[in-house]
mmCIF file of C-alpha atoms in Angstrom:
data_model
loop_
_atom_site.group_PDB
_atom_site.id
_atom_site.type_symbol
_atom_site.label_atom_id
_atom_site.label_comp_id
_atom_site.label_asym_id
_atom_site.label_seq_id
_atom_site.Cartn_x
_atom_site.Cartn_y
_atom_site.Cartn_z
ATOM 1 C CA MET J 1 153.125 147.084 17.618
ATOM 2 C CA ILE J 2 152.429 150.518 18.723
ATOM 3 C CA GLY J 3 152.310 152.944 15.851
ATOM 4 C CA PHE J 4 150.104 155.121 13.718
ATOM 5 C CA TYR J 5 149.453 155.878 10.030
ATOM 6 C CA SER J 6 149.651 159.267 8.731
ATOM 7 C CA ASN J 7 149.613 160.155 4.920
ATOM 8 C CA LYS J 8 149.840 156.426 4.247
ATOM 9 C CA VAL J 9 153.185 156.173 6.135
ATOM 10 C CA LYS J 10 153.524 153.923 8.792
ATOM 11 C CA ILE J 11 155.720 154.756 11.865
ATOM 12 C CA ASP J 12 156.886 152.160 14.359
ATOM 13 C CA LEU J 13 156.990 153.946 17.698
ATOM 14 C CA ASN J 14 158.685 150.998 19.462
ATOM 15 C CA ASN J 15 161.789 151.331 17.068
ATOM 16 C CA SER J 16 161.801 155.146 16.825
ATOM 17 C CA LYS J 17 163.355 158.292 18.364
ATOM 18 C CA LEU J 18 159.729 159.196 18.798
ATOM 19 C CA LYS J 19 159.155 156.237 21.529
ATOM 20 C CA ASN J 20 157.870 157.938 24.700
ATOM 21 C CA LYS J 21 157.014 161.117 23.017
ATOM 22 C CA ILE J 22 153.470 162.675 22.280
ATOM 23 C CA CYS J 23 152.959 162.686 18.677
ATOM 24 C CA LEU J 24 150.387 164.591 16.814
ATOM 25 C CA PRO J 25 148.955 162.542 13.915
ATOM 26 C CA ILE J 26 148.851 164.615 10.903
ATOM 27 C CA GLY J 27 146.390 164.161 8.140
ATOM 28 C CA LEU J 28 143.859 162.093 10.119
ATOM 29 C CA TYR J 29 140.373 163.476 10.354
ATOM 30 C CA SER J 30 140.657 163.293 14.056
ATOM 31 C CA SER J 31 144.160 165.241 14.172
ATOM 32 C CA PRO J 32 142.742 168.689 14.759
ATOM 33 C CA ILE J 33 140.578 167.240 17.833
ATOM 34 C CA ILE J 34 143.651 165.462 19.187
ATOM 35 C CA ALA J 35 145.809 168.394 18.884
ATOM 36 C CA ASN J 36 143.247 170.812 20.375
ATOM 37 C CA TYR J 37 142.776 168.387 23.518
ATOM 38 C CA ILE J 38 146.706 167.851 23.869
ATOM 39 C CA LEU J 39 147.630 171.523 23.537
ATOM 40 C CA LYS J 40 144.643 173.053 25.600
ATOM 41 C CA PRO J 41 147.054 173.406 28.667
ATOM 42 C CA LEU J 42 149.235 175.573 26.588
ATOM 43 C CA ASP J 43 146.170 177.730 25.449
ATOM 44 C CA ASP J 44 145.044 178.097 28.936
ATOM 45 C CA ILE J 45 148.493 179.297 30.020
ATOM 46 C CA MET J 46 148.619 182.005 27.162
ATOM 47 C CA VAL J 47 145.345 183.289 28.118
ATOM 48 C CA THR J 48 145.574 183.301 31.911
ATOM 49 C CA THR J 49 149.259 183.729 32.626
ATOM 50 C CA ILE J 50 151.327 185.295 29.590
ATOM 51 C CA SER J 51 148.291 187.496 27.991
ATOM 52 C CA PRO J 52 149.929 188.315 24.941
ATOM 53 C CA ALA J 53 148.545 191.183 22.624
ATOM 54 C CA SER J 54 147.591 188.481 20.297
ATOM 55 C CA TYR J 55 147.527 184.841 20.271
ATOM 56 C CA SER J 56 146.482 182.276 17.858
ATOM 57 C CA ARG J 57 146.985 178.612 17.160
ATOM 58 C CA TYR J 58 146.536 176.315 14.197
ATOM 59 C CA VAL J 59 146.928 172.727 15.275
ATOM 60 C CA ASP J 60 150.472 172.887 16.707
ATOM 61 C CA ASP J 61 151.552 176.142 14.961
ATOM 62 C CA MET J 62 151.376 179.233 17.320
ATOM 63 C CA PHE J 63 151.651 183.008 16.399
ATOM 64 C CA ILE J 64 152.121 185.040 19.473
ATOM 65 C CA VAL J 65 152.288 188.893 19.343
ATOM 66 C CA PHE J 66 153.465 190.849 22.498
ATOM 67 C CA LYS J 67 152.927 194.606 23.088
ATOM 68 C CA GLU J 68 156.003 195.560 24.600
ATOM 69 C CA SER J 69 158.004 199.069 25.109
ATOM 70 C CA ARG J 70 160.889 197.639 26.940
ATOM 71 C CA GLU J 71 162.478 195.102 24.649
ATOM 72 C CA HIS J 72 165.646 197.284 24.767
ATOM 73 C CA LEU J 73 166.223 196.138 28.309
ATOM 74 C CA PHE J 74 167.019 192.439 27.072
ATOM 75 C CA LYS J 75 170.381 191.759 25.454
ATOM 76 C CA THR J 76 168.892 189.229 22.935
ATOM 77 C CA LYS J 77 165.478 188.243 21.650
ATOM 78 C CA THR J 78 165.972 184.721 23.105
ATOM 79 C CA GLU J 79 166.423 186.267 26.610
ATOM 80 C CA TYR J 80 163.282 188.517 26.176
ATOM 81 C CA LEU J 81 161.195 185.458 24.885
ATOM 82 C CA ASN J 82 162.511 183.035 27.531
ATOM 83 C CA LYS J 83 161.487 185.669 30.248
ATOM 84 C CA LYS J 84 158.055 186.328 28.649
ATOM 85 C CA ILE J 85 157.041 182.855 27.948
ATOM 86 C CA LYS J 86 158.714 180.903 30.679
ATOM 87 C CA PRO J 87 155.395 179.336 32.020
ATOM 88 C CA LEU J 88 154.612 178.117 28.424
ATOM 89 C CA LEU J 89 158.055 176.547 28.228
ATOM 90 C CA ASN J 90 157.777 174.731 31.508
ATOM 91 C CA LYS J 91 154.327 173.503 30.468
ATOM 92 C CA ILE J 92 155.640 172.265 27.115
ATOM 93 C CA LYS J 93 158.260 170.494 28.772
ATOM 94 C CA GLN J 94 155.825 169.009 31.473
ATOM 95 C CA LEU J 95 153.778 167.623 28.606
ATOM 96 C CA ASN J 96 156.957 166.124 27.109
ATOM 97 C CA LEU J 97 156.387 168.233 23.930
ATOM 98 C CA GLU J 98 159.297 170.080 22.106
ATOM 99 C CA ILE J 99 159.569 173.332 20.241
ATOM 100 C CA ASN J 100 160.786 172.888 16.565
ATOM 101 C CA GLU J 101 163.649 175.420 16.493
ATOM 102 C CA HIS J 102 163.570 175.193 12.776
ATOM 103 C CA LYS J 103 160.256 176.440 12.478
ATOM 104 C CA THR J 104 160.564 179.257 15.184
ATOM 105 C CA VAL J 105 160.842 182.681 13.894
ATOM 106 C CA VAL J 106 161.152 185.739 16.413
ATOM 107 C CA GLU J 107 161.161 189.297 15.078
ATOM 108 C CA TRP J 108 160.834 192.742 16.724
ATOM 109 C CA GLY J 109 158.494 195.316 15.239
ATOM 110 C CA SER J 110 156.642 198.322 16.206
ATOM 111 C CA THR J 111 153.584 200.303 15.131
ATOM 112 C CA ASN J 112 155.922 202.163 12.643
ATOM 113 C CA THR J 113 157.102 198.854 11.020
ATOM 114 C CA LYS J 114 157.102 199.337 7.488
ATOM 115 C CA ASN J 115 155.334 196.999 5.021
ATOM 116 C CA SER J 116 158.468 195.911 3.442
ATOM 117 C CA ASN J 117 159.458 194.453 7.043
ATOM 118 C CA ILE J 118 156.183 192.553 7.367
ATOM 119 C CA GLU J 119 156.595 191.218 3.887
ATOM 120 C CA ALA J 120 160.131 189.847 4.831
ATOM 121 C CA LEU J 121 158.610 188.342 8.075
ATOM 122 C CA LYS J 122 156.007 186.627 5.943
ATOM 123 C CA LYS J 123 158.691 185.403 3.603
ATOM 124 C CA LYS J 124 160.594 183.952 6.620
ATOM 125 C CA LEU J 125 157.439 182.220 7.775
ATOM 126 C CA ASP J 126 156.781 180.601 4.245
ATOM 127 C CA GLU J 127 160.458 179.494 4.145
ATOM 128 C CA LYS J 128 160.178 177.803 7.582
ATOM 129 C CA MET J 129 157.066 175.693 6.315
#
């Protein structure tokens, strides 16, 4: 039987929709090391190809900030994001990983963004976790 244990929960990957997927074991002492190994290609693309103003990752959670003055040229946030991070999306697909849409937050901001907007973003992020 192929499977792994996380937080005392046994998952049988043979009888699961997770079969043939890369799964990050959460809760094991080795989890951060495994995640860093699996996700290193994503870090490399962020640094060498996409070059955001700021990028950080904690295990599988990414925080990306772009400095952009032309966002008004895009119809939607999704269109903007798809164009900006297309190499990242391609690598995610190539690695057989998926983006959790329920945990994804995309917001416009500027240097003039008020603290209340930042607090609202923090609240959205907290709700997604």
